[in-house]
Amino acid sequence: GAVVSQHPSRVICKSGTSVKIECRSLDFQATTMFWYRQFPKQSLMLMATSNEGSKATYEQGVEKDKFLINHASLTLSTLTVTSAHPEDSSFYICSASRGSYGYTFGSGTRLTVV
Amino acid sequence: AQSVTQLDSQVPVFEEAPVELRCNYSSSVSVYLFWYVQYPNQGLQLLLKYLSGSTLVESINGFEAEFNKSQTSFHLRKPSVHISDTAEYFCAVSEGGSEKLVFGKGTKLTVNP
C-alpha cells in the first residue's frame, strides 16, 4: 500500500533554532501534501497545503515566515520551523493526497522546544 | 464553512461490548466523509470512507459507519470491541471537489477487560 515516511519522529531543539521535518511519499507521486499540527488531546489543525513546484497555501493565522514549506519534488515536502519557541512544541503530521484514493498520513513528528 | 462535531471526547467500554462513536458535520454542499484511527504517538490510519454509493461502509476489522444525509451524521459502530481497538478516532469531512480535510476533535475509545 501507499506509504508516507515522515522524519524525524521526535526532535528536541533549543529555543531560537530551526528544525526541518521531511515528508516523503515512498511509492507514489504526490502533487499535493498537507501539513497539520496537533495539540495534546485536540484535533488536527491544517496549517498549509503544499503543491509541488509552487508556493504553499497557508491557513488563516499560520505564519508563513515561521513555518516554511518547500515541495520541490513529487515525493518530498519539507516543513521548517524557524526560530522555534516553546509554544511551537507540538505534534506535526503530514499527509499526501492520492487523488480519488484518498490521503495517506505520515507517522508524525513530536517537536519539543526547550 | 464546513465543520465536524464529535460529541463524545471519551468513550470507555468493556471488551466485547458494542460501541458507537458519533460524528455530525455541517456543510452546504456534497461531502466525502472519513474515519481515521490514531494510536499513541503515531499518524492517522484510514479506517473507512464514504465517497458515494451505498450509505453503509465497512472496514476490514469490523467497524462500520452509515452516512445519513438528512441528519448530517456519519456515526461509527462496532458490534463487539477488542482491547486492541483502544485508540483515538477522528471523523473528517471534505467538501466535494476539495482536497482539504476538516477534522473533528476526536473520540478516545478505551476498551477495558
Short mmCIF file of C-alpha atoms in Angstrom, two decimals:
data_model
loop_
_atom_site.label_atom_id
_atom_site.label_comp_id
_atom_site.label_asym_id
_atom_site.label_seq_id
_atom_site.Cartn_x
_atom_site.Cartn_y
_atom_site.Cartn_z
CA GLY A 1 0.00 0.00 0.00
CA ALA A 2 0.90 3.67 -0.23
CA VAL A 3 3.39 4.80 2.38
CA VAL A 4 4.32 8.26 3.57
CA SER A 5 7.53 8.47 5.53
CA GLN A 6 7.92 11.36 7.96
CA HIS A 7 11.25 12.13 9.56
CA PRO A 8 12.29 12.68 12.28
CA SER A 9 9.75 11.07 14.56
CA ARG A 10 10.99 13.05 17.53
CA VAL A 11 13.17 16.11 17.82
CA ILE A 12 14.23 18.30 20.69
CA CYS A 13 15.73 21.66 19.87
CA LYS A 14 16.80 24.77 21.67
CA SER A 15 14.72 27.89 21.55
CA GLY A 16 15.74 30.10 18.65
CA THR A 17 16.97 27.33 16.40
CA SER A 18 15.29 25.95 13.28
CA VAL A 19 14.02 22.45 12.69
CA LYS A 20 13.28 20.75 9.38
CA ILE A 21 10.72 17.97 9.07
CA GLU A 22 10.60 15.83 5.94
CA CYS A 23 7.62 14.10 4.42
CA ARG A 24 8.21 11.60 1.62
CA SER A 25 5.79 9.56 -0.44
CA LEU A 26 7.64 6.31 -0.95
CA ASP A 27 5.74 4.53 -3.69
CA PHE A 28 3.57 7.14 -5.31
CA GLN A 29 3.79 10.70 -6.53
CA ALA A 30 2.03 13.34 -4.53
CA THR A 31 1.36 16.64 -6.21
CA THR A 32 -0.37 17.84 -3.06
CA MET A 33 0.72 17.37 0.53
CA PHE A 34 -0.75 18.78 3.70
CA TRP A 35 0.80 19.79 6.99
CA TYR A 36 -1.15 19.53 10.22
CA ARG A 37 -0.47 20.45 13.79
CA GLN A 38 -1.97 18.57 16.68
CA PHE A 39 -2.06 19.89 20.23
CA PRO A 40 -2.46 17.46 23.12
CA LYS A 41 -5.92 15.96 23.29
CA GLN A 42 -7.06 18.05 20.37
CA SER A 43 -7.77 17.56 16.73
CA LEU A 44 -5.55 18.11 13.76
CA MET A 45 -5.43 21.65 12.53
CA LEU A 46 -4.50 22.17 8.92
CA MET A 47 -1.55 24.52 8.67
CA ALA A 48 -0.91 24.61 4.95
CA THR A 49 -1.38 22.90 1.64
CA SER A 50 1.82 22.16 -0.22
CA ASN A 51 1.74 21.94 -4.00
CA GLU A 52 4.69 20.62 -5.99
CA GLY A 53 6.50 23.36 -7.80
CA SER A 54 4.52 26.23 -6.36
CA LYS A 55 4.12 28.21 -3.17
CA ALA A 56 2.26 26.66 -0.30
CA THR A 57 -1.18 27.88 0.67
CA TYR A 58 -1.34 28.72 4.35
CA GLU A 59 -4.41 28.64 6.54
CA GLN A 60 -5.52 31.76 8.28
CA GLY A 61 -3.45 32.51 11.34
CA VAL A 62 -0.42 30.44 10.30
CA GLU A 63 2.76 32.47 9.94
CA LYS A 64 4.32 31.88 6.55
CA ASP A 65 7.72 33.13 7.62
CA LYS A 66 7.80 30.91 10.65
CA PHE A 67 6.62 27.70 9.03
CA LEU A 68 8.47 27.42 5.75
CA ILE A 69 7.17 24.79 3.38
CA ASN A 70 9.01 23.50 0.35
CA HIS A 71 7.62 20.96 -2.12
CA ALA A 72 10.39 20.71 -4.65
CA SER A 73 9.59 17.26 -5.99
CA LEU A 74 6.62 14.96 -6.40
CA THR A 75 7.76 12.82 -3.50
CA LEU A 76 9.12 15.27 -0.94
CA SER A 77 7.72 18.14 1.07
CA THR A 78 9.52 19.77 3.96
CA LEU A 79 8.34 21.91 6.84
CA THR A 80 10.90 24.11 8.54
CA VAL A 81 10.02 25.66 11.87
CA THR A 82 12.21 28.73 12.04
CA SER A 83 13.36 30.36 15.26
CA ALA A 84 11.44 27.83 17.26
CA HIS A 85 9.96 28.74 20.63
CA PRO A 86 8.45 26.56 23.34
CA GLU A 87 4.94 27.37 22.14
CA ASP A 88 5.83 25.71 18.84
CA SER A 89 6.16 22.40 20.65
CA SER A 90 3.55 20.13 19.17
CA PHE A 91 2.92 17.04 17.08
CA TYR A 92 3.23 17.76 13.38
CA ILE A 93 1.72 15.40 10.81
CA CYS A 94 1.92 15.43 7.05
CA SER A 95 -0.37 13.77 4.57
CA ALA A 96 -0.21 13.18 0.86
CA SER A 97 -3.13 13.27 -1.50
CA ARG A 98 -3.59 10.31 -3.77
CA GLY A 99 -6.48 11.76 -5.69
CA SER A 100 -9.52 9.50 -5.65
CA TYR A 101 -7.60 7.01 -3.49
CA GLY A 102 -7.69 9.40 -0.58
CA TYR A 103 -4.99 10.55 1.77
CA THR A 104 -2.04 8.81 3.35
CA PHE A 105 -0.63 10.20 6.57
CA GLY A 106 2.88 10.21 7.88
CA SER A 107 3.62 8.87 11.35
CA GLY A 108 4.10 12.34 12.79
CA THR A 109 6.91 14.33 14.38
CA ARG A 110 6.95 15.24 18.05
CA LEU A 111 8.73 18.58 18.35
CA THR A 112 9.86 19.77 21.74
CA VAL A 113 11.44 23.20 22.02
CA VAL A 114 13.38 23.79 25.22
CA ALA B 1 -17.94 26.66 6.16
CA GLN B 2 -17.77 23.01 6.94
CA SER B 3 -17.29 21.74 10.46
CA VAL B 4 -17.23 18.39 12.22
CA THR B 5 -18.58 17.66 15.68
CA GLN B 6 -17.68 14.60 17.66
CA LEU B 7 -19.93 14.77 20.65
CA ASP B 8 -18.02 12.39 22.89
CA SER B 9 -14.43 13.16 23.80
CA GLN B 10 -14.04 9.88 25.68
CA VAL B 11 -15.87 6.57 25.43
CA PRO B 12 -14.97 3.79 27.87
CA VAL B 13 -16.41 0.35 27.16
CA PHE B 14 -15.82 -3.22 28.20
CA GLU B 15 -14.34 -5.77 25.86
CA GLU B 16 -16.89 -7.46 23.56
CA ALA B 17 -19.44 -4.71 24.15
CA PRO B 18 -20.89 -2.74 21.22
CA VAL B 19 -19.78 0.84 20.67
CA GLU B 20 -20.95 3.85 18.69
CA LEU B 21 -18.81 6.92 18.14
CA ARG B 22 -20.86 9.85 16.98
CA CYS B 23 -19.99 12.31 14.25
CA ASN B 24 -22.04 15.14 12.83
CA TYR B 25 -20.98 17.56 10.16
CA SER B 26 -22.19 20.77 8.68
CA SER B 27 -21.81 21.62 5.03
CA SER B 28 -23.88 23.23 2.37
CA VAL B 29 -22.57 21.04 -0.44
CA SER B 30 -21.91 17.38 -1.07
CA VAL B 31 -19.24 15.87 1.12
CA TYR B 32 -16.87 12.99 1.43
CA LEU B 33 -16.64 11.50 4.92
CA PHE B 34 -13.83 9.66 6.66
CA TRP B 35 -12.98 7.95 9.90
CA TYR B 36 -9.34 7.77 10.94
CA VAL B 37 -7.75 5.95 13.87
CA GLN B 38 -4.68 7.19 15.71
CA TYR B 39 -2.59 5.13 18.09
CA PRO B 40 -0.35 6.94 20.61
CA ASN B 41 2.43 8.99 19.02
CA GLN B 42 1.54 7.79 15.57
CA GLY B 43 0.00 9.27 12.48
CA LEU B 44 -3.51 8.61 11.28
CA GLN B 45 -4.68 5.48 9.57
CA LEU B 46 -7.76 5.44 7.39
CA LEU B 47 -10.46 3.26 8.87
CA LEU B 48 -13.20 3.76 6.31
CA LYS B 49 -14.63 6.36 3.99
CA TYR B 50 -17.80 7.36 2.22
CA LEU B 51 -17.49 8.93 -1.20
CA SER B 52 -20.70 7.88 -2.93
CA GLY B 53 -22.98 4.92 -3.44
CA SER B 54 -24.06 2.73 -0.55
CA THR B 55 -24.50 4.75 2.61
CA LEU B 56 -23.20 1.91 4.77
CA VAL B 57 -19.46 1.44 4.60
CA GLU B 58 -17.38 -1.18 6.37
CA SER B 59 -13.78 -1.63 7.38
CA ILE B 60 -11.81 -4.86 7.37
CA ASN B 61 -11.65 -5.01 11.17
CA GLY B 62 -15.36 -4.96 11.91
CA PHE B 63 -16.14 -1.26 12.08
CA GLU B 64 -18.91 0.25 10.02
CA ALA B 65 -20.32 3.71 9.51
CA GLU B 66 -23.51 4.94 7.94
CA PHE B 67 -23.90 8.17 6.07
CA ASN B 68 -27.18 9.83 6.96
CA LYS B 69 -27.68 12.89 4.81
CA SER B 70 -30.86 14.08 6.49
CA GLN B 71 -29.23 14.01 9.91
CA THR B 72 -25.82 15.05 8.57
CA SER B 73 -24.24 12.24 10.52
CA PHE B 74 -21.61 9.57 9.96
CA HIS B 75 -21.56 7.55 13.17
CA LEU B 76 -19.01 4.78 13.61
CA ARG B 77 -20.10 1.46 15.10
CA LYS B 78 -18.67 -1.88 16.06
CA PRO B 79 -20.82 -4.69 17.48
CA SER B 80 -18.07 -6.16 19.65
CA VAL B 81 -14.87 -4.32 20.52
CA HIS B 82 -11.44 -5.69 21.41
CA ILE B 83 -8.75 -4.36 23.70
CA SER B 84 -6.72 -3.57 20.59
CA ASP B 85 -9.39 -1.11 19.43
CA THR B 86 -8.27 1.28 22.15
CA ALA B 87 -7.21 4.41 20.27
CA GLU B 88 -8.27 7.90 19.27
CA TYR B 89 -10.81 8.08 16.47
CA PHE B 90 -11.22 11.10 14.24
CA CYS B 91 -14.08 11.89 11.92
CA ALA B 92 -13.21 14.08 8.95
CA VAL B 93 -15.01 15.70 6.05
CA SER B 94 -14.02 17.20 2.77
CA GLU B 95 -16.38 19.08 0.56
CA GLY B 96 -16.82 17.53 -2.86
CA GLY B 97 -14.03 18.67 -5.13
CA SER B 98 -11.83 19.96 -2.32
CA GLU B 99 -8.72 18.18 -1.10
CA LYS B 100 -8.88 19.82 2.33
CA LEU B 101 -9.88 17.67 5.25
CA VAL B 102 -11.58 19.15 8.29
CA PHE B 103 -11.29 17.02 11.39
CA GLY B 104 -13.43 16.63 14.46
CA LYS B 105 -11.81 16.88 17.88
CA GLY B 106 -11.55 13.15 18.20
CA THR B 107 -13.00 10.49 20.48
CA LYS B 108 -10.76 8.48 22.72
CA LEU B 109 -12.06 4.93 22.85
CA THR B 110 -10.83 2.89 25.79
CA VAL B 111 -11.67 -0.79 25.85
CA ASN B 112 -11.37 -2.34 29.28
CA PRO B 113 -11.07 -6.06 30.05
#
